[in-house]
Tab-separated table of C-alpha atoms and ligand atoms in Angstrom:
chain	number	residue	atom	x	y	z
K	1	UNK	CA	18.430	67.098	111.022
K	2	UNK	CA	15.317	69.157	111.009
K	3	UNK	CA	14.132	67.061	114.665
K	4	UNK	CA	17.631	67.296	116.119
K	5	UNK	CA	18.209	71.011	115.420
K	6	UNK	CA	14.285	71.437	116.942
K	7	UNK	CA	15.000	69.630	119.914
K	8	UNK	CA	18.075	71.041	120.583
K	9	UNK	CA	16.513	74.752	119.851
K	10	UNK	CA	13.417	74.023	122.219
K	11	UNK	CA	16.190	72.113	124.747
K	12	UNK	CA	18.165	75.278	124.712
K	13	UNK	CA	15.121	77.631	125.467
K	14	UNK	CA	13.824	75.421	128.350
K	15	UNK	CA	17.422	75.301	129.931
K	16	UNK	CA	17.399	79.158	129.795
K	17	UNK	CA	13.878	80.212	130.593
K	18	UNK	CA	14.681	78.014	134.029
K	19	UNK	CA	17.661	79.792	134.757
K	20	UNK	CA	15.879	83.137	133.950
K	21	UNK	CA	12.863	82.163	136.009
K	22	UNK	CA	15.384	80.716	138.925
K	23	UNK	CA	17.281	84.010	139.322
K	24	UNK	CA	14.113	86.408	138.255
K	25	UNK	CA	12.012	84.700	141.549
K	26	UNK	CA	14.998	85.023	143.872
K	27	UNK	CA	15.968	88.584	142.745
K	28	UNK	CA	11.627	88.808	143.182
K	29	UNK	CA	11.825	87.194	146.529
K	30	UNK	CA	15.255	89.501	147.559
K	31	UNK	CA	13.892	92.680	146.290
K	32	UNK	CA	10.086	91.955	148.169
K	33	UNK	CA	11.736	91.125	151.409
K	34	UNK	CA	14.002	93.527	151.563
K	35	UNK	CA	11.174	96.448	150.457
K	36	UNK	CA	8.659	94.451	153.363
K	37	UNK	CA	11.744	95.586	155.713
K	38	UNK	CA	11.880	99.326	154.405
K	39	UNK	CA	8.311	99.545	155.073
K	40	UNK	CA	8.793	98.007	158.714
K	41	UNK	CA	11.320	100.525	159.412
K	42	UNK	CA	9.290	103.856	158.129
K	43	UNK	CA	7.022	102.606	160.652
K	44	UNK	CA	9.536	102.116	163.349
K	45	UNK	CA	10.694	105.445	162.586
K	46	UNK	CA	7.111	107.317	161.803
K	47	UNK	CA	6.031	105.836	165.745
K	48	UNK	CA	9.500	107.092	167.037
K	49	UNK	CA	8.675	110.193	165.568
K	50	UNK	CA	5.102	110.653	167.060
K	51	UNK	CA	6.495	109.641	170.533
K	52	UNK	CA	8.751	112.558	170.317
K	53	UNK	CA	5.899	115.065	169.458
K	54	UNK	CA	4.472	113.568	172.413
K	55	UNK	CA	7.795	113.971	175.057
K	56	UNK	CA	7.916	117.518	173.539
K	57	UNK	CA	4.156	118.557	173.968
K	58	UNK	CA	5.058	117.205	177.479
K	59	UNK	CA	1.962	114.754	178.021
K	60	UNK	CA	2.585	111.839	179.515
K	61	UNK	CA	2.963	108.326	177.420
K	62	UNK	CA	1.736	105.247	178.150
K	63	UNK	CA	3.117	102.856	176.158
K	64	UNK	CA	0.389	99.905	176.314
K	65	UNK	CA	-2.458	102.350	175.042
K	66	UNK	CA	0.594	103.924	172.265
K	67	UNK	CA	1.367	100.313	171.385
K	68	UNK	CA	-2.001	99.346	170.896
K	69	UNK	CA	-3.067	102.284	168.848
K	70	UNK	CA	-0.015	102.460	166.718
K	71	UNK	CA	-0.755	98.485	166.070
K	72	UNK	CA	-4.268	98.813	165.017
K	73	UNK	CA	-3.446	101.452	162.631
K	74	UNK	CA	-0.683	99.483	161.018
K	75	UNK	CA	-2.084	95.768	161.204
K	76	UNK	CA	1.121	94.422	162.765
K	77	UNK	CA	2.861	93.742	166.013
K	78	UNK	CA	4.611	96.572	167.934
K	79	UNK	CA	6.528	96.398	171.144
K	80	UNK	CA	8.175	98.895	173.012
K	81	UNK	CA	11.457	97.548	174.780
K	82	UNK	CA	13.886	100.300	176.929
K	83	UNK	CA	17.656	100.048	176.397
K	84	UNK	CA	17.841	97.589	179.143
K	85	UNK	CA	15.875	95.006	177.018
K	86	UNK	CA	13.027	95.151	179.316
K	87	UNK	CA	9.585	95.226	177.131
K	88	UNK	CA	7.581	98.225	178.193
K	89	UNK	CA	4.607	97.022	175.880
K	90	UNK	CA	3.216	94.822	173.288
K	91	UNK	CA	0.409	95.089	171.219
K	92	UNK	CA	-0.295	91.117	170.986
K	93	UNK	CA	0.469	90.674	175.066
K	94	UNK	CA	-1.343	93.655	176.096
K	95	UNK	CA	-1.230	93.557	180.165
K	96	UNK	CA	0.807	90.305	179.928
K	97	UNK	CA	3.520	91.910	178.611
K	98	UNK	CA	4.898	92.648	182.443
K	99	UNK	CA	5.799	88.379	181.838
K	100	UNK	CA	7.497	88.877	178.883
K	101	UNK	CA	11.163	87.701	179.167
K	102	UNK	CA	14.325	90.235	178.869
K	103	UNK	CA	15.116	91.223	174.961
K	104	UNK	CA	18.509	92.179	175.158
K	105	UNK	CA	19.313	88.343	173.491
K	106	UNK	CA	17.127	89.413	170.777
K	107	UNK	CA	19.173	90.002	167.224
K	108	UNK	CA	16.982	93.321	166.096
K	109	UNK	CA	17.433	94.916	169.484
K	110	UNK	CA	21.407	93.963	170.021
K	111	UNK	CA	21.670	95.422	166.822
K	112	UNK	CA	19.278	98.492	167.389
K	113	UNK	CA	21.273	99.326	170.878
K	114	UNK	CA	24.654	99.165	168.655
K	115	UNK	CA	23.885	100.834	165.774
K	116	UNK	CA	20.524	102.593	166.084
K	117	UNK	CA	18.391	100.091	164.152
K	118	UNK	CA	18.348	96.612	163.361
K	119	UNK	CA	16.608	93.772	161.657
K	120	UNK	CA	15.721	89.957	161.925
K	121	UNK	CA	14.209	87.118	160.546
K	122	UNK	CA	13.194	83.986	163.330
K	123	UNK	CA	10.840	82.680	165.189
K	124	UNK	CA	9.515	84.370	168.113
K	125	UNK	CA	9.634	82.755	171.652
K	126	UNK	CA	6.379	84.385	172.783
K	127	UNK	CA	3.996	83.257	169.756
K	128	UNK	CA	5.305	80.424	168.246
K	129	UNK	CA	5.172	81.938	164.458
K	130	UNK	CA	8.222	83.396	162.594
K	131	UNK	CA	8.647	86.776	162.186
K	132	UNK	CA	10.316	89.236	160.058
K	133	UNK	CA	11.746	91.740	162.913
K	134	UNK	CA	12.268	95.615	162.130
K	135	UNK	CA	13.519	98.019	165.278
K	136	UNK	CA	14.858	101.521	165.575
K	137	UNK	CA	16.132	103.044	168.611
K	138	UNK	CA	14.232	106.378	169.687
K	139	UNK	CA	16.571	109.148	170.403
K	140	UNK	CA	15.089	112.267	172.438
K	141	UNK	CA	17.462	114.823	173.749
K	142	UNK	CA	20.792	113.067	172.935
K	143	UNK	CA	19.557	110.317	175.157
K	144	UNK	CA	18.498	106.973	173.818
K	145	UNK	CA	15.247	106.363	175.153
K	146	UNK	CA	13.546	103.548	173.852
K	147	UNK	CA	13.363	100.652	170.642
K	148	UNK	CA	10.122	100.610	168.920
K	149	UNK	CA	9.839	97.336	167.219
K	150	UNK	CA	7.559	96.148	164.373
K	151	UNK	CA	7.123	92.588	163.396
K	152	UNK	CA	5.509	91.038	160.493
K	153	UNK	CA	3.803	87.313	160.560
K	154	UNK	CA	6.487	85.481	157.845
K	155	UNK	CA	3.166	83.036	156.827
K	156	UNK	CA	1.939	86.315	155.065
K	157	UNK	CA	5.064	86.962	153.424
K	158	UNK	CA	5.485	83.227	152.251
K	159	UNK	CA	1.701	83.276	151.204
K	160	UNK	CA	2.922	86.743	148.889
K	161	UNK	CA	5.922	84.864	148.179
K	162	UNK	CA	4.661	81.867	147.223
K	163	UNK	CA	2.515	84.153	144.842
K	164	UNK	CA	5.299	85.331	143.402
K	165	UNK	CA	6.807	81.712	142.938
K	166	UNK	CA	3.411	80.920	141.155
K	167	UNK	CA	3.033	83.707	138.395
K	168	UNK	CA	6.911	83.291	137.484
K	169	UNK	CA	6.553	79.836	137.001
K	170	UNK	CA	3.475	80.337	135.086
K	171	UNK	CA	4.763	82.903	132.947
K	172	UNK	CA	7.894	80.457	132.762
K	173	UNK	CA	5.909	78.082	131.492
K	174	UNK	CA	3.646	80.582	129.024
K	175	UNK	CA	7.220	81.604	127.793
K	176	UNK	CA	8.625	77.844	126.900
K	177	UNK	CA	5.281	77.655	125.080
K	178	UNK	CA	5.680	80.346	123.207
K	179	UNK	CA	9.214	79.891	122.630
K	180	UNK	CA	8.889	76.450	121.631
K	181	UNK	CA	5.797	77.400	119.073
K	182	UNK	CA	8.279	80.378	117.823
K	183	UNK	CA	10.901	78.063	117.562
K	184	UNK	CA	9.089	74.934	115.480
K	185	UNK	CA	8.202	77.788	113.320
K	186	UNK	CA	11.531	79.558	112.584
K	187	UNK	CA	13.218	76.314	112.034
K	188	UNK	CA	11.157	75.104	109.989
K	189	UNK	CA	11.610	78.093	107.681
K	190	UNK	CA	15.529	78.203	108.565
K	191	UNK	CA	15.218	74.625	107.546
K	192	UNK	CA	14.033	75.377	104.139
K	193	UNK	CA	17.189	76.563	102.742
K	194	UNK	CA	18.678	74.091	104.495
K	195	UNK	CA	17.149	71.348	102.819
K	196	UNK	CA	17.301	73.290	99.644
K	197	UNK	CA	20.982	72.929	99.506
K	198	UNK	CA	20.926	69.588	101.069
K	199	UNK	CA	18.706	68.260	98.350
K	200	UNK	CA	21.222	70.449	95.659
K	201	UNK	CA	24.088	68.866	97.175
K	202	UNK	CA	23.020	65.614	96.371
K	203	UNK	CA	21.878	65.984	93.309
K	204	UNK	CA	25.061	67.825	92.278
K	205	UNK	CA	27.166	64.565	93.957
K	206	UNK	CA	24.509	62.314	92.016
K	207	UNK	CA	25.210	64.600	88.675
K	208	UNK	CA	29.125	64.043	89.340
K	209	UNK	CA	29.031	60.438	90.252
K	210	UNK	CA	27.114	59.883	86.721
K	211	UNK	CA	29.665	62.036	85.094
K	212	UNK	CA	32.564	60.434	86.417
K	213	UNK	CA	30.800	56.603	85.488
K	214	UNK	CA	30.413	58.520	82.099
K	215	UNK	CA	34.265	59.202	81.982
K	216	UNK	CA	35.333	55.977	82.723
K	217	UNK	CA	32.901	54.086	80.212
K	218	UNK	CA	34.418	56.258	77.746
K	219	UNK	CA	37.983	55.579	78.869
K	220	UNK	CA	37.258	51.863	78.276
K	221	UNK	CA	35.808	52.235	75.441
K	222	UNK	CA	38.272	54.320	73.843
K	223	UNK	CA	40.799	51.677	74.632
K	224	UNK	CA	38.973	48.776	73.306
K	225	UNK	CA	38.034	50.813	69.716
K	226	UNK	CA	42.082	51.502	69.523
K	227	UNK	CA	43.009	48.229	70.349
K	228	UNK	CA	40.929	46.576	67.492
K	229	UNK	CA	42.639	48.179	64.790
K	230	UNK	CA	45.957	48.100	66.228
K	231	UNK	CA	45.496	44.710	66.819
K	232	UNK	CA	44.552	44.047	63.180
K	233	UNK	CA	47.338	46.277	62.009
K	234	UNK	CA	50.040	43.959	63.753
K	235	UNK	CA	48.698	41.122	62.796
K	236	UNK	CA	48.572	41.407	59.267
K	237	UNK	CA	52.333	42.913	59.655
K	238	UNK	CA	53.332	40.129	61.576
K	239	UNK	CA	51.871	37.961	58.679
K	240	UNK	CA	53.461	39.911	56.410
K	241	UNK	CA	56.989	39.595	57.690
K	242	UNK	CA	56.354	36.248	58.534
K	243	UNK	CA	56.834	35.500	54.228
K	244	UNK	CA	53.476	36.691	52.978
K	245	UNK	CA	54.502	39.970	51.415
K	246	UNK	CA	56.412	37.289	49.021
K	247	UNK	CA	53.169	36.663	47.120
K	248	UNK	CA	52.641	40.180	45.716
K	249	UNK	CA	48.408	39.459	45.634
K	250	UNK	CA	48.273	38.835	49.115
K	251	UNK	CA	50.835	41.789	50.067
K	252	UNK	CA	48.510	44.131	47.998
K	253	UNK	CA	45.289	43.158	50.120
K	254	UNK	CA	46.986	43.139	53.082
K	255	UNK	CA	48.572	46.302	52.816
K	256	UNK	CA	44.936	47.660	51.542
K	257	UNK	CA	43.477	46.290	54.769
K	258	UNK	CA	46.601	47.645	57.238
K	259	UNK	CA	45.216	51.335	55.202
K	260	UNK	CA	41.632	51.001	56.062
K	261	UNK	CA	42.647	50.187	59.749
K	262	UNK	CA	45.062	53.187	60.008
K	263	UNK	CA	42.545	55.471	58.711
K	264	UNK	CA	39.961	54.660	61.044
K	265	UNK	CA	42.439	54.928	63.442
K	266	UNK	CA	43.033	58.179	62.568
K	267	UNK	CA	39.429	59.174	61.947
K	268	UNK	CA	38.819	57.853	65.784
K	269	UNK	CA	41.322	59.735	67.328
K	270	UNK	CA	40.569	62.989	65.128
K	271	UNK	CA	37.003	62.488	66.953
K	272	UNK	CA	37.893	61.879	70.200
K	273	UNK	CA	40.351	65.073	69.806
K	274	UNK	CA	37.211	66.860	68.635
K	275	UNK	CA	34.927	65.549	71.926
K	276	UNK	CA	38.148	66.593	74.479
K	277	UNK	CA	38.376	69.811	73.127
K	278	UNK	CA	35.140	70.598	73.214
K	279	UNK	CA	34.530	69.315	76.556
K	280	UNK	CA	37.815	71.121	77.582
K	281	UNK	CA	35.995	74.417	76.085
K	282	UNK	CA	39.399	74.817	74.014
K	283	UNK	CA	37.992	76.633	71.311
K	284	UNK	CA	40.907	78.168	68.537
K	285	UNK	CA	38.620	79.660	66.562
K	286	UNK	CA	36.313	83.111	67.857
K	287	UNK	CA	33.006	83.309	67.161
K	288	UNK	CA	32.176	85.071	64.255
K	289	UNK	CA	29.016	85.024	61.824
K	290	UNK	CA	28.673	82.094	59.604
K	291	UNK	CA	27.718	82.008	56.155
K	292	UNK	CA	25.193	78.611	56.329
K	293	UNK	CA	25.196	78.094	52.411
K	294	UNK	CA	28.905	78.934	51.776
K	295	UNK	CA	29.803	76.648	54.606
K	296	UNK	CA	28.117	73.747	53.647
K	297	UNK	CA	29.256	73.914	49.824
K	298	UNK	CA	32.599	73.861	51.035
K	299	UNK	CA	31.686	70.536	53.199
K	300	UNK	CA	30.064	68.773	50.100
K	301	UNK	CA	33.457	70.022	47.774
K	302	UNK	CA	35.854	68.182	50.540
K	303	UNK	CA	33.206	65.003	50.652
K	304	UNK	CA	33.056	65.010	46.603
K	305	UNK	CA	35.230	61.198	46.422
K	306	UNK	CA	32.773	59.965	49.277
K	307	UNK	CA	29.720	60.860	47.465
K	308	UNK	CA	31.006	60.267	44.328
K	309	UNK	CA	31.604	56.715	45.314
K	310	UNK	CA	28.488	55.642	46.509
K	311	UNK	CA	26.649	57.779	43.734
K	312	UNK	CA	24.705	59.404	45.900
K	313	UNK	CA	22.987	62.933	44.713
K	314	UNK	CA	22.821	66.117	47.265
K	315	UNK	CA	20.339	68.314	46.922
K	316	UNK	CA	20.810	71.733	48.435
K	317	UNK	CA	18.279	74.073	49.098
K	318	UNK	CA	18.956	77.705	50.766
K	319	UNK	CA	15.861	79.703	51.129
K	320	UNK	CA	18.275	83.034	50.830
K	321	UNK	CA	21.875	83.763	52.689
K	322	UNK	CA	20.972	82.530	56.040
K	323	UNK	CA	23.797	83.628	58.897
K	324	UNK	CA	24.476	82.195	62.401
K	325	UNK	CA	27.155	83.153	65.147
K	326	UNK	CA	29.156	80.744	66.250
K	327	UNK	CA	32.730	78.841	65.763
K	328	UNK	CA	32.960	78.262	61.991
K	329	UNK	CA	35.044	75.061	62.348
K	330	UNK	CA	32.431	73.697	65.003
K	331	UNK	CA	29.863	74.057	62.767
K	332	UNK	CA	31.611	72.063	59.907
K	333	UNK	CA	32.598	69.574	62.342
K	334	UNK	CA	28.453	69.045	63.138
K	335	UNK	CA	27.474	69.403	59.398
K	336	UNK	CA	30.423	67.092	58.217
K	337	UNK	CA	28.994	64.447	60.493
K	338	UNK	CA	25.381	64.663	59.364
K	339	UNK	CA	26.193	64.581	55.743
K	340	UNK	CA	28.863	61.871	55.986
K	341	UNK	CA	26.095	59.780	57.966
K	342	UNK	CA	23.246	60.590	55.591
K	343	UNK	CA	25.605	59.427	52.579
K	344	UNK	CA	27.196	56.307	54.107
K	345	UNK	CA	23.693	55.158	55.754
K	346	UNK	CA	22.303	56.132	52.073
K	347	UNK	CA	21.718	53.140	49.714
K	348	UNK	CA	24.022	53.236	46.547
K	349	UNK	CA	22.377	55.877	43.923
K	350	UNK	CA	20.243	57.122	46.770
K	351	UNK	CA	19.375	60.790	46.899
K	352	UNK	CA	20.515	63.400	50.449
K	353	UNK	CA	18.620	66.771	50.584
K	354	UNK	CA	20.472	69.890	52.490
K	355	UNK	CA	17.821	72.442	53.368
K	356	UNK	CA	18.392	75.950	55.498
K	357	UNK	CA	15.951	78.264	56.149
K	358	UNK	CA	14.466	80.626	58.705
K	359	UNK	CA	11.551	79.920	60.390
K	360	UNK	CA	10.020	81.558	63.108
K	361	UNK	CA	13.278	83.454	64.286
K	362	UNK	CA	15.133	80.425	64.300
K	363	UNK	CA	17.311	79.043	61.652
K	364	UNK	CA	16.613	75.357	60.498
K	365	UNK	CA	19.451	73.384	58.712
K	366	UNK	CA	18.072	69.631	57.570
K	367	UNK	CA	19.803	66.899	56.268
K	368	UNK	CA	17.558	64.089	55.018
K	369	UNK	CA	18.638	60.844	53.486
K	370	UNK	CA	16.421	58.134	51.888
K	371	UNK	CA	18.736	55.194	53.482
K	372	UNK	CA	18.124	52.510	55.716
K	373	UNK	CA	16.725	54.359	58.795
K	374	UNK	CA	17.264	54.104	62.415
K	375	UNK	CA	14.589	51.621	64.338
K	376	UNK	CA	12.099	53.693	67.008
K	377	UNK	CA	14.263	51.858	70.040
K	378	UNK	CA	17.622	53.007	69.254
K	379	UNK	CA	16.505	56.800	68.461
K	380	UNK	CA	16.838	57.702	72.200
K	381	UNK	CA	20.426	56.533	72.343
K	382	UNK	CA	21.953	57.004	69.208
K	383	UNK	CA	23.693	60.462	70.168
K	384	UNK	CA	25.664	58.241	73.223
K	385	UNK	CA	29.211	57.516	72.373
K	386	UNK	CA	30.228	54.337	70.532
K	387	UNK	CA	26.670	53.589	70.414
K	388	UNK	CA	25.734	51.936	66.611
K	389	UNK	CA	22.348	50.565	65.729
K	390	UNK	CA	24.611	47.993	63.654
K	391	UNK	CA	28.044	47.890	64.812
K	392	UNK	CA	29.454	45.684	62.282
K	393	UNK	CA	27.647	47.994	59.057
K	394	UNK	CA	28.655	50.912	60.935
K	395	UNK	CA	32.295	49.680	60.821
K	396	UNK	CA	32.359	48.409	57.295
K	397	UNK	CA	31.737	51.741	56.032
K	398	UNK	CA	34.246	53.623	58.499
K	399	UNK	CA	32.252	54.756	61.318
K	400	UNK	CA	33.708	55.310	64.669
K	401	UNK	CA	30.515	56.010	66.812
K	402	UNK	CA	31.168	58.885	67.954
K	403	UNK	CA	29.759	61.263	64.813
K	404	UNK	CA	26.455	62.094	66.405
K	405	UNK	CA	27.543	62.292	70.027
K	406	UNK	CA	30.028	65.502	68.331
K	407	UNK	CA	26.775	66.779	67.125
K	408	UNK	CA	25.337	66.772	70.186
K	409	UNK	CA	28.035	68.197	71.545
K	410	UNK	CA	28.651	71.665	69.264
K	411	UNK	CA	24.438	71.705	69.322
K	412	UNK	CA	25.191	72.383	72.993
K	413	UNK	CA	27.942	74.977	71.858
K	414	UNK	CA	25.453	76.551	69.570
K	415	UNK	CA	22.866	76.330	72.123
K	416	UNK	CA	20.867	74.729	69.501
K	417	UNK	CA	18.284	72.070	69.502
K	418	UNK	CA	18.588	68.513	67.292
K	419	UNK	CA	16.036	66.910	66.001
K	420	UNK	CA	15.720	63.645	64.188
K	421	UNK	CA	13.194	61.474	62.344
K	422	UNK	CA	13.396	58.204	60.873
K	423	UNK	CA	11.723	54.997	59.783
K	424	UNK	CA	13.901	51.924	58.939
K	425	UNK	CA	13.978	51.019	55.392
K	426	UNK	CA	12.359	54.848	54.594
K	427	UNK	CA	15.249	57.142	55.659
K	428	UNK	CA	16.294	59.735	57.805
K	429	UNK	CA	16.198	63.148	58.771
K	430	UNK	CA	18.386	65.252	61.317
K	431	UNK	CA	17.579	68.713	61.938
K	432	UNK	CA	19.668	71.409	63.993
K	433	UNK	CA	17.724	74.093	65.158
K	434	UNK	CA	19.768	77.270	65.853
K	435	UNK	CA	18.941	80.512	67.538
K	436	UNK	CA	19.244	82.851	64.468
D	1	ADP	P1	28.999	56.062	63.371
D	1	ADP	O1	30.263	56.503	63.242
D	1	ADP	O2	29.003	54.518	63.764
D	1	ADP	O3	28.206	56.799	61.836
D	1	ADP	P2	27.333	57.981	64.929
D	1	ADP	O4	27.529	58.385	66.486
D	1	ADP	O5	27.413	59.207	63.885
D	1	ADP	O6	28.559	56.650	64.598
D	1	ADP	O7	25.856	57.369	64.391
D	1	ADP	C1	25.316	56.318	65.777
D	1	ADP	C2	24.536	55.137	64.783
D	1	ADP	O8	23.329	56.069	64.155
D	1	ADP	C3	25.442	55.112	63.692
D	1	ADP	O9	26.164	53.782	63.769
D	1	ADP	C4	23.976	54.491	63.029
D	1	ADP	O10	23.360	53.230	63.310
D	1	ADP	C5	22.978	55.387	63.588
D	1	ADP	N1	22.696	56.290	62.521
D	1	ADP	C6	23.659	57.766	62.285
D	1	ADP	N2	23.133	58.395	61.284
D	1	ADP	C7	22.075	57.522	60.504
D	1	ADP	C8	21.471	57.858	59.391
D	1	ADP	N3	21.617	59.257	58.637
D	1	ADP	N4	20.698	56.424	58.892
D	1	ADP	C9	20.650	55.868	59.890
D	1	ADP	N5	21.085	55.193	60.580
D	1	ADP	C10	21.930	56.083	61.263
């Protein structure tokens, strides 16, 4: 991308420099020639004026001498021609001017006879070289007397033209080099934000792809998780319908299983709805000050039957009344999952310790158990949806595999951090650090 852009800018620069050079060389040469023509015309006029002065003074003008003198002064060829085209004098030919042919056919002379002055750019039949000719008619007392013609060798002009072309090309080359250096430097700076944007776009696309994959996996997992209890329920219902309902003992057993599976299904759907609400940012309760102690006590009261069933001892410690800002329902959902897990994965009669304290301007809420613990290699994965260290164990204790995923989502809403420390066989401690 950068290379292509650079190549394009350099080509553009070269093309524009070439076009500008060609135009400027042409303009320069044209200007130079017309300046030279004007200069020659000025000479002609000055010579004519000088001759008029001589006429007025009544002096006898010797044209051959006059041509030589003026020509020496100007450093250019000078010819005097009468109005019939006869050569009166020529600075180059000297006395041989008499041999020169009639000049009526010469372009500059014809023009001068017709309009007073003329110019042409052609080969001299007398000298062979190419000349720039300028001619001006001398008028004295209302009569056209003669034509003064000045000639400049084109070769001299060519040399000067070459010089113009060379300097123009050299400056064009310098221009291209300077422009290329600037283009390279400019492209690098210009490309920087573009590269940055490209990188960001790629990262966003990758993230989108990843989240799309996560969503697909989640849908597949949810379908599977919902199907399992439903298959089990419909299987037992069918067996009951097929006659098993006749036996009261079997019937009670099967109905119990159906009730357990239905409860699992309900929990699963509830958890999925919570995750979906958080992800879609559907908040039903506005933020307020949450009294951490009161909230946890309410949770423990509602969890009484589970705690009693496992005969777990729950110890809570609150340094003092602690408040955090946020949605109270979400805070409860987070704590319910942590406390429920601590109880679920505790041994019967174990102890669960809940602690809330303020440290270094932050609020630390921790739930610690002395249960089965989590193997080190599973620690990075337990917050993933549907990840369970031991699937059958999780199912046995009524887990959905979504609890810690909900914890992670809610912690993110609170801009809180979740830490876990665990040792298999010794227990686990989950700590949520709120901003306070
Ligand atoms: P589940 O509904 O299966 O408990 P969670 O998302 O809450 O799902 O937890 C994921 C997994 O992490 C659990 O299946 C369990 O293996 C492990 N886990 C979570 N909390 C604890 C804990 N306090 N002690 C031991 N293992 C735990």
